[in-house]
mmCIF file of C-alpha atoms in Angstrom:
data_model
loop_
_atom_site.group_PDB
_atom_site.id
_atom_site.type_symbol
_atom_site.label_atom_id
_atom_site.label_comp_id
_atom_site.label_asym_id
_atom_site.label_seq_id
_atom_site.Cartn_x
_atom_site.Cartn_y
_atom_site.Cartn_z
ATOM 1 C CA GLN A 1 17.808 -0.430 18.843
ATOM 2 C CA ALA A 2 15.885 1.498 16.163
ATOM 3 C CA LEU A 3 16.076 4.687 18.230
ATOM 4 C CA GLN A 4 19.754 4.192 18.914
ATOM 5 C CA GLU A 5 20.415 3.853 15.192
ATOM 6 C CA ARG A 6 18.716 7.229 14.740
ATOM 7 C CA GLY A 7 20.905 9.043 17.270
ATOM 8 C CA CYS A 8 19.222 8.463 20.630
ATOM 9 C CA ARG A 9 21.891 7.957 23.265
ATOM 10 C CA SER A 10 20.786 9.332 26.629
ATOM 11 C CA GLU A 11 17.810 8.393 28.787
ATOM 12 C CA GLU A 12 16.417 11.907 28.359
ATOM 13 C CA GLN A 13 16.577 11.588 24.569
ATOM 14 C CA PHE A 14 14.664 8.318 24.754
ATOM 15 C CA ARG A 15 12.003 9.874 26.991
ATOM 16 C CA GLU A 16 11.618 12.847 24.651
ATOM 17 C CA VAL A 17 11.158 10.617 21.613
ATOM 18 C CA LEU A 18 8.627 8.481 23.482
ATOM 19 C CA ARG A 19 6.698 11.622 24.450
ATOM 20 C CA GLU A 20 6.601 12.661 20.794
ATOM 21 C CA ILE A 21 5.417 9.208 19.751
ATOM 22 C CA GLU A 22 2.665 9.179 22.356
ATOM 23 C CA ALA A 23 1.532 12.653 21.276
ATOM 24 C CA GLU A 24 1.359 11.462 17.659
ATOM 25 C CA VAL A 25 -0.632 8.371 18.675
ATOM 26 C CA GLN A 26 -3.148 10.550 20.497
ATOM 27 C CA ARG A 27 -3.320 12.963 17.553
ATOM 28 C CA ARG A 28 -4.114 10.156 15.164
ATOM 29 C CA LYS A 29 -6.800 8.741 17.466
ATOM 30 C CA GLN A 30 -8.553 12.113 17.358
ATOM 31 C CA LEU A 31 -8.420 12.441 13.577
ATOM 32 C CA ILE A 32 -11.493 10.310 12.881
ATOM 33 C CA HIS A 33 -13.638 12.231 15.401
ATOM 34 C CA GLN A 34 -12.505 15.582 14.010
ATOM 35 C CA SER A 35 -13.298 14.358 10.507
ATOM 36 C CA VAL A 36 -16.835 13.354 11.529
ATOM 37 C CA GLU A 37 -17.385 16.830 12.973
ATOM 38 C CA ARG A 38 -16.139 18.512 9.794
ATOM 39 C CA ARG A 39 -18.324 16.331 7.604
ATOM 40 C CA ALA A 40 -21.411 17.262 9.613
ATOM 41 C CA ILE A 41 -20.686 20.989 9.192
ATOM 42 C CA ILE A 42 -19.968 20.616 5.467
ATOM 43 C CA SER A 43 -23.130 18.573 4.899
ATOM 44 C CA LYS A 44 -25.223 21.226 6.611
ATOM 45 C CA CYS A 45 -23.597 24.412 5.347
ATOM 46 C CA TYR A 46 -21.737 23.880 2.067
ATOM 47 C CA LYS A 47 -23.462 24.625 -1.241
ATOM 48 C CA PRO A 48 -21.826 22.659 -4.099
ATOM 49 C CA LYS A 49 -21.158 24.405 -7.381
ATOM 50 C CA HIS A 50 -21.476 21.158 -9.370
ATOM 51 C CA PRO A 51 -23.756 18.878 -7.308
ATOM 52 C CA GLU A 52 -23.913 16.363 -10.145
ATOM 53 C CA VAL A 53 -20.281 15.267 -9.651
ATOM 54 C CA TYR A 54 -21.058 13.807 -6.222
ATOM 55 C CA THR A 55 -22.924 10.787 -7.636
ATOM 56 C CA LEU A 56 -21.074 8.453 -9.985
ATOM 57 C CA GLN A 57 -22.509 8.170 -13.482
ATOM 58 C CA ASP A 58 -21.316 6.037 -16.376
ATOM 59 C CA SER A 59 -21.029 9.222 -18.438
ATOM 60 C CA PHE A 60 -18.165 10.360 -16.173
ATOM 61 C CA LEU A 61 -16.106 7.323 -17.167
ATOM 62 C CA ALA A 62 -13.977 7.069 -20.280
ATOM 63 C CA PRO A 63 -15.449 4.707 -22.920
ATOM 64 C CA GLU A 64 -12.129 2.804 -22.922
ATOM 65 C CA PHE A 65 -12.423 2.290 -19.168
ATOM 66 C CA LEU A 66 -15.942 0.908 -19.509
ATOM 67 C CA GLU A 67 -14.669 -1.459 -22.205
ATOM 68 C CA ILE A 68 -11.952 -2.710 -19.831
ATOM 69 C CA VAL A 69 -14.551 -3.349 -17.125
ATOM 70 C CA ARG A 70 -16.780 -5.209 -19.602
ATOM 71 C CA PHE A 71 -13.854 -7.455 -20.490
ATOM 72 C CA CYS A 72 -13.000 -8.129 -16.839
ATOM 73 C CA THR A 73 -16.584 -9.132 -16.044
ATOM 74 C CA SER A 74 -16.974 -11.354 -19.107
ATOM 75 C CA PRO A 75 -16.735 -15.169 -18.971
ATOM 76 C CA GLY A 76 -13.187 -16.400 -19.367
ATOM 77 C CA ALA A 77 -11.530 -13.049 -18.633
ATOM 78 C CA ASP A 78 -7.894 -13.517 -17.628
ATOM 79 C CA LEU A 79 -4.789 -11.500 -16.851
ATOM 80 C CA GLN A 80 -3.172 -11.867 -20.260
ATOM 81 C CA GLY A 81 -6.300 -10.623 -21.983
ATOM 82 C CA LEU A 82 -6.566 -7.674 -19.616
ATOM 83 C CA LEU A 83 -2.960 -6.633 -20.221
ATOM 84 C CA HIS A 84 -3.807 -5.960 -23.883
ATOM 85 C CA TYR A 85 -5.940 -3.039 -22.675
ATOM 86 C CA LEU A 86 -3.360 -1.550 -20.287
ATOM 87 C CA GLU A 87 -0.018 0.204 -20.537
ATOM 88 C CA SER A 88 2.519 -1.614 -18.342
ATOM 89 C CA PHE A 89 5.702 -0.179 -16.837
ATOM 90 C CA SER A 90 8.791 -2.260 -16.120
ATOM 91 C CA ASP A 91 8.233 -5.415 -14.102
ATOM 92 C CA LYS A 92 6.863 -3.517 -11.107
ATOM 93 C CA ARG A 93 3.219 -4.248 -11.929
ATOM 94 C CA ILE A 94 2.358 -0.608 -12.528
ATOM 95 C CA TYR A 95 -0.404 -0.051 -15.081
ATOM 96 C CA ARG A 96 -1.883 3.004 -16.776
ATOM 97 C CA LEU A 97 -5.451 3.127 -18.071
ATOM 98 C CA PRO A 98 -8.048 5.745 -19.030
ATOM 99 C CA VAL A 99 -10.507 6.361 -16.184
ATOM 100 C CA PHE A 100 -12.554 9.559 -16.523
ATOM 101 C CA THR A 101 -13.611 11.871 -19.318
ATOM 102 C CA GLU A 102 -11.877 15.227 -19.565
ATOM 103 C CA GLU A 103 -15.236 16.959 -19.108
ATOM 104 C CA PHE A 104 -15.776 15.270 -15.763
ATOM 105 C CA CYS A 105 -12.241 16.101 -14.623
ATOM 106 C CA GLN A 106 -12.773 19.777 -15.395
ATOM 107 C CA SER A 107 -16.070 19.913 -13.500
ATOM 108 C CA PHE A 108 -14.627 17.960 -10.577
ATOM 109 C CA VAL A 109 -11.598 20.240 -10.219
ATOM 110 C CA ASP A 110 -13.858 23.289 -10.484
ATOM 111 C CA GLU A 111 -15.955 21.879 -7.647
ATOM 112 C CA LEU A 112 -12.866 21.220 -5.530
ATOM 113 C CA GLU A 113 -11.631 24.764 -6.099
ATOM 114 C CA ASN A 114 -15.014 26.086 -5.066
ATOM 115 C CA PHE A 115 -14.801 24.103 -1.851
ATOM 116 C CA GLU A 116 -11.227 25.271 -1.206
ATOM 117 C CA GLN A 117 -12.352 28.892 -1.556
ATOM 118 C CA SER A 118 -15.224 28.410 0.885
ATOM 119 C CA ASP A 119 -15.034 28.991 4.631
ATOM 120 C CA MET A 120 -15.797 25.345 5.390
ATOM 121 C CA PRO A 121 -13.487 23.419 7.768
ATOM 122 C CA LYS A 122 -10.976 21.331 5.851
ATOM 123 C CA GLY A 123 -9.065 18.227 6.801
ATOM 124 C CA ARG A 124 -5.915 17.515 4.814
ATOM 125 C CA PRO A 125 -5.116 14.108 3.293
ATOM 126 C CA ASN A 126 -2.071 13.302 5.449
ATOM 127 C CA THR A 127 1.052 14.818 7.002
ATOM 128 C CA MET A 128 2.842 14.817 3.621
ATOM 129 C CA ASN A 129 0.159 16.595 1.585
ATOM 130 C CA ASN A 130 -0.749 20.021 2.957
ATOM 131 C CA TYR A 131 -3.160 20.900 0.162
ATOM 132 C CA GLY A 132 -6.036 18.727 -0.884
ATOM 133 C CA VAL A 133 -9.437 17.399 0.132
ATOM 134 C CA LEU A 134 -10.634 14.331 2.039
ATOM 135 C CA LEU A 135 -13.503 13.159 -0.147
ATOM 136 C CA ASN A 136 -15.415 11.356 2.593
ATOM 137 C CA GLU A 137 -15.824 14.748 4.300
ATOM 138 C CA LEU A 138 -17.560 15.983 1.147
ATOM 139 C CA GLY A 139 -19.961 13.050 1.370
ATOM 140 C CA MET A 140 -18.593 11.290 -1.708
ATOM 141 C CA ASP A 141 -17.971 7.823 -0.265
ATOM 142 C CA GLU A 142 -21.405 6.256 -0.628
ATOM 143 C CA PRO A 143 -22.658 7.815 -3.889
ATOM 144 C CA PHE A 144 -19.372 7.931 -5.814
ATOM 145 C CA LEU A 145 -16.333 6.126 -4.436
ATOM 146 C CA THR A 146 -17.865 2.918 -3.129
ATOM 147 C CA PRO A 147 -19.583 2.107 -6.455
ATOM 148 C CA LEU A 148 -16.396 3.098 -8.313
ATOM 149 C CA ARG A 149 -14.419 0.601 -6.209
ATOM 150 C CA GLU A 150 -16.987 -2.198 -6.128
ATOM 151 C CA GLN A 151 -18.473 -2.105 -9.629
ATOM 152 C CA PHE A 152 -15.615 -0.819 -11.767
ATOM 153 C CA LEU A 153 -12.215 -1.144 -10.109
ATOM 154 C CA ARG A 154 -12.551 -4.456 -8.283
ATOM 155 C CA PRO A 155 -13.072 -6.556 -11.449
ATOM 156 C CA ILE A 156 -9.774 -5.099 -12.722
ATOM 157 C CA THR A 157 -7.792 -5.495 -9.499
ATOM 158 C CA ALA A 158 -9.076 -9.062 -9.101
ATOM 159 C CA LEU A 159 -7.070 -10.016 -12.190
ATOM 160 C CA LEU A 160 -4.068 -7.751 -11.585
ATOM 161 C CA TYR A 161 -3.462 -8.292 -7.868
ATOM 162 C CA PRO A 162 -5.149 -11.508 -6.655
ATOM 163 C CA GLU A 163 -2.570 -12.141 -3.905
ATOM 164 C CA LEU A 164 -3.282 -8.677 -2.449
ATOM 165 C CA GLY A 165 -7.004 -9.295 -2.133
ATOM 166 C CA GLY A 166 -7.799 -7.619 -5.429
ATOM 167 C CA ALA A 167 -11.080 -9.524 -5.651
ATOM 168 C CA CYS A 168 -12.172 -8.503 -2.150
ATOM 169 C CA LEU A 169 -11.156 -4.858 -1.732
ATOM 170 C CA ASP A 170 -13.835 -3.938 0.770
ATOM 171 C CA SER A 171 -12.931 -0.410 1.880
ATOM 172 C CA HIS A 172 -10.971 2.636 0.813
ATOM 173 C CA LYS A 173 -9.618 6.040 1.723
ATOM 174 C CA ALA A 174 -9.927 8.590 -1.067
ATOM 175 C CA PHE A 175 -8.591 12.110 -1.291
ATOM 176 C CA VAL A 176 -7.433 14.691 -3.792
ATOM 177 C CA VAL A 177 -3.961 16.236 -3.587
ATOM 178 C CA LYS A 178 -2.906 19.528 -5.122
ATOM 179 C CA TYR A 179 0.556 20.613 -6.283
ATOM 180 C CA SER A 180 1.469 24.149 -7.334
ATOM 181 C CA LEU A 181 4.525 26.371 -7.364
ATOM 182 C CA HIS A 182 3.937 28.175 -4.077
ATOM 183 C CA GLU A 183 2.380 25.252 -2.204
ATOM 184 C CA ASP A 184 3.333 21.565 -2.298
ATOM 185 C CA LEU A 185 5.734 20.981 -5.199
ATOM 186 C CA ASP A 186 6.524 17.294 -4.788
ATOM 187 C CA LEU A 187 6.157 14.255 -2.557
ATOM 188 C CA SER A 188 9.042 12.331 -1.058
ATOM 189 C CA SER A 189 9.462 8.546 -1.168
ATOM 190 C CA HIS A 190 6.816 6.577 0.713
ATOM 191 C CA TYR A 191 4.458 3.657 0.432
ATOM 192 C CA ASP A 192 0.710 3.705 0.966
ATOM 193 C CA ASN A 193 -1.521 2.306 3.689
ATOM 194 C CA ALA A 194 -3.312 0.272 1.040
ATOM 195 C CA GLU A 195 -3.214 -3.019 -0.797
ATOM 196 C CA VAL A 196 -3.825 -1.330 -4.171
ATOM 197 C CA THR A 197 -3.678 2.365 -5.087
ATOM 198 C CA LEU A 198 -5.337 4.228 -7.942
ATOM 199 C CA ASN A 199 -3.803 7.624 -8.820
ATOM 200 C CA VAL A 200 -5.719 9.650 -11.442
ATOM 201 C CA SER A 201 -4.433 12.903 -12.931
ATOM 202 C CA LEU A 202 -7.367 15.333 -12.950
ATOM 203 C CA GLY A 203 -5.482 18.341 -14.388
ATOM 204 C CA LYS A 204 -4.901 21.254 -14.689
ATOM 205 C CA GLU A 205 -2.081 22.395 -16.963
ATOM 206 C CA PHE A 206 1.354 21.571 -15.558
ATOM 207 C CA THR A 207 4.845 20.543 -16.586
ATOM 208 C CA GLU A 208 7.185 17.960 -15.072
ATOM 209 C CA GLY A 209 6.094 16.330 -11.805
ATOM 210 C CA ASN A 210 6.453 12.715 -12.932
ATOM 211 C CA LEU A 211 5.872 9.908 -10.487
ATOM 212 C CA TYR A 212 8.799 7.637 -9.671
ATOM 213 C CA PHE A 213 8.641 4.053 -8.447
ATOM 214 C CA GLY A 214 11.222 1.953 -6.635
ATOM 215 C CA ASP A 215 11.085 -1.388 -4.864
ATOM 216 C CA PHE A 216 8.204 -3.130 -3.184
ATOM 217 C CA ASN A 217 8.483 -2.269 0.507
ATOM 218 C CA GLN A 218 8.892 -5.889 1.587
ATOM 219 C CA ASP A 219 11.620 -6.608 -0.947
ATOM 220 C CA PRO A 220 14.222 -3.812 -0.951
ATOM 221 C CA SER A 221 17.276 -4.122 -3.159
ATOM 222 C CA PRO A 222 20.738 -2.846 -2.119
ATOM 223 C CA VAL A 223 20.615 -0.190 -4.857
ATOM 224 C CA PRO A 224 16.976 0.763 -5.579
ATOM 225 C CA GLN A 225 16.092 0.971 -9.237
ATOM 226 C CA TYR A 226 13.664 3.816 -9.880
ATOM 227 C CA ILE A 227 11.540 4.308 -12.956
ATOM 228 C CA GLU A 228 9.684 7.495 -13.904
ATOM 229 C CA VAL A 229 6.094 7.498 -15.121
ATOM 230 C CA GLU A 230 4.478 10.553 -16.685
ATOM 231 C CA HIS A 231 1.059 11.773 -15.604
ATOM 232 C CA VAL A 232 -1.543 11.834 -18.369
ATOM 233 C CA GLY A 233 -4.715 13.863 -17.897
ATOM 234 C CA ALA A 234 -7.874 11.861 -17.057
ATOM 235 C CA GLN A 235 -5.821 8.651 -16.911
ATOM 236 C CA GLY A 236 -4.954 6.643 -13.838
ATOM 237 C CA LEU A 237 -2.096 4.551 -12.549
ATOM 238 C CA LEU A 238 -2.779 1.343 -10.655
ATOM 239 C CA HIS A 239 -0.006 0.043 -8.426
ATOM 240 C CA ARG A 240 0.548 -2.001 -5.293
ATOM 241 C CA GLY A 241 0.205 0.124 -2.186
ATOM 242 C CA GLY A 242 3.491 -1.220 -0.870
ATOM 243 C CA GLN A 243 5.413 0.017 -3.892
ATOM 244 C CA ILE A 244 7.908 2.702 -2.873
ATOM 245 C CA HIS A 245 7.058 5.829 -4.863
ATOM 246 C CA GLY A 246 7.019 9.615 -4.857
ATOM 247 C CA ALA A 247 6.328 12.648 -7.027
ATOM 248 C CA LEU A 248 9.005 14.815 -8.596
ATOM 249 C CA PRO A 249 8.574 18.622 -8.431
ATOM 250 C CA ILE A 250 6.299 20.286 -10.941
ATOM 251 C CA ALA A 251 8.011 23.045 -12.953
ATOM 252 C CA SER A 252 4.938 25.130 -13.758
ATOM 253 C CA GLY A 253 1.179 25.179 -13.470
ATOM 254 C CA GLU A 254 -1.033 23.295 -11.069
ATOM 255 C CA ARG A 255 -1.805 19.595 -10.724
ATOM 256 C CA TRP A 256 -4.726 17.867 -8.988
ATOM 257 C CA ASN A 257 -4.699 14.115 -8.452
ATOM 258 C CA LEU A 258 -7.366 11.762 -7.173
ATOM 259 C CA ILE A 259 -5.850 9.091 -4.907
ATOM 260 C CA VAL A 260 -7.858 6.029 -3.884
ATOM 261 C CA TRP A 261 -6.240 3.723 -1.334
ATOM 262 C CA MET A 262 -8.092 0.405 -1.621
ATOM 263 C CA ARG A 263 -7.921 -2.082 1.230
ATOM 264 C CA SER A 264 -8.717 -5.753 1.697
ATOM 265 C CA SER A 265 -9.564 -6.686 5.270
ATOM 266 C CA ALA A 266 -8.900 -10.352 4.433
ATOM 267 C CA ILE A 267 -5.260 -9.417 3.803
ATOM 268 C CA ARG A 268 -4.587 -6.757 6.412
ATOM 269 C CA ASN A 269 -6.368 -8.588 9.223
ATOM 270 C CA GLN A 270 -3.452 -11.021 9.074
ATOM 271 C CA LEU A 271 -0.666 -8.437 9.054
ATOM 272 C CA CYS A 272 -0.763 -4.640 9.323
ATOM 273 C CA PRO A 273 1.024 -3.298 6.201
ATOM 274 C CA MET A 274 2.419 -0.338 8.123
ATOM 275 C CA CYS A 275 3.938 -2.019 11.192
ATOM 276 C CA ASN A 276 4.254 -5.596 9.852
ATOM 277 C CA ARG A 277 2.597 -7.022 12.965
ATOM 278 C CA LYS A 278 -0.678 -8.679 13.809
ATOM 279 C CA PRO A 279 -3.013 -5.679 14.123
ATOM 280 C CA GLN A 280 -4.198 -4.590 17.546
ATOM 281 C CA LEU A 281 -7.477 -2.877 16.784
ATOM 282 C CA VAL A 282 -9.004 0.332 18.040
ATOM 283 C CA GLU A 283 -12.639 0.963 17.100
ATOM 284 C CA ALA A 284 -13.215 3.756 14.621
ATOM 285 C CA GLU A 285 -16.071 5.196 12.589
ATOM 286 C CA GLY A 286 -16.486 4.721 8.868
ATOM 287 C CA PHE A 287 -13.932 2.571 7.046
ATOM 288 C CA GLY A 288 -11.128 3.341 9.484
ATOM 289 C CA ASP A 289 -7.931 1.781 8.174
ATOM 290 C CA GLY A 290 -9.756 -1.145 6.579
ATOM 291 C CA PHE A 291 -9.344 -3.799 9.285
ATOM 292 C CA THR A 292 -12.305 -5.848 10.470
ATOM 293 C CA GLU A 293 -13.150 -7.658 13.675
ATOM 294 C CA PRO A 294 -15.670 -10.534 13.411
ATOM 295 C CA LEU A 295 -18.758 -10.057 15.565
ATOM 296 C CA GLY A 296 -20.163 -13.525 16.194
ATOM 297 C CA GLU A 297 -21.773 -14.831 13.042
ATOM 298 C CA GLU A 298 -22.476 -11.393 11.634
ATOM 299 C CA VAL A 299 -20.703 -10.070 8.592
ATOM 300 C CA PRO A 300 -17.985 -7.754 9.963
ATOM 301 C CA GLN A 301 -17.822 -4.095 9.076
ATOM 302 C CA THR A 302 -14.594 -2.306 8.201
ATOM 303 C CA LEU A 303 -14.488 -0.084 11.251
ATOM 304 C CA ASN A 304 -11.077 -0.420 12.813
ATOM 305 C CA LEU A 305 -7.663 1.174 13.034
ATOM 306 C CA CYS A 306 -4.418 -0.559 13.890
ATOM 307 C CA ALA A 307 -3.433 0.838 17.292
ATOM 308 C CA LEU A 308 0.250 0.543 16.392
#
């Protein structure tokens, strides 16, 4: 029925679409293995320009962000108290907060540009972003992103998004996307493969390119109501991964954004957020798509992809 609604009428058209779907399934199954190969080459051959940015330090984080984390980890911390520290937008549960210092952002972008200019193999974030860097391939998961998620972001998301597993976000996918006039200008409407997303503007100088947000993907309205939210350097936006959103075209300059898709296996093990079905798992390396499969009495690892 879905294919018919999209113009498929003949048996040959159906077979062609099914061939394309199968090819895409096989492509996606190979992505994780290709990524492991790239990471091994990068680890062996790439010489960082700013090696210090690969390991998270408190000095990279904005003092206001550290204050927010201190509040969230204090006795009696609650949502209403947290909201005093955040800028809220509409009723869509979108929040802006300082995250990094400007000095860190400058060094981080300089490092990313150095990597882009190298002859290292490069995987791109997804089929919508053609320019950017997968941070796990740079070896940033363990020393930077996991402690950022576990020690600093999870106390905040526990109060903001408890029903989405905000207190038990146990894996992530993190990447940087780049927008410039002769490359990617914008990003069309989509929702993320995540329970909660953090989007931080790293710089550089740019104009326009606001984010826009519509409905939650499970609760569409007949006429979507979109709101625009401006990017602010070194500050981040927290939103539900299922929130429909996109990026308007930049008018000048160049923009780099850090995107962290945070996942809770306790939530997605029940229902895949992308296909809205009970996940059928395929083993993967690393965090995969954030699903887990219990192994006897052992604590499960987040190693699986939804086959659908």
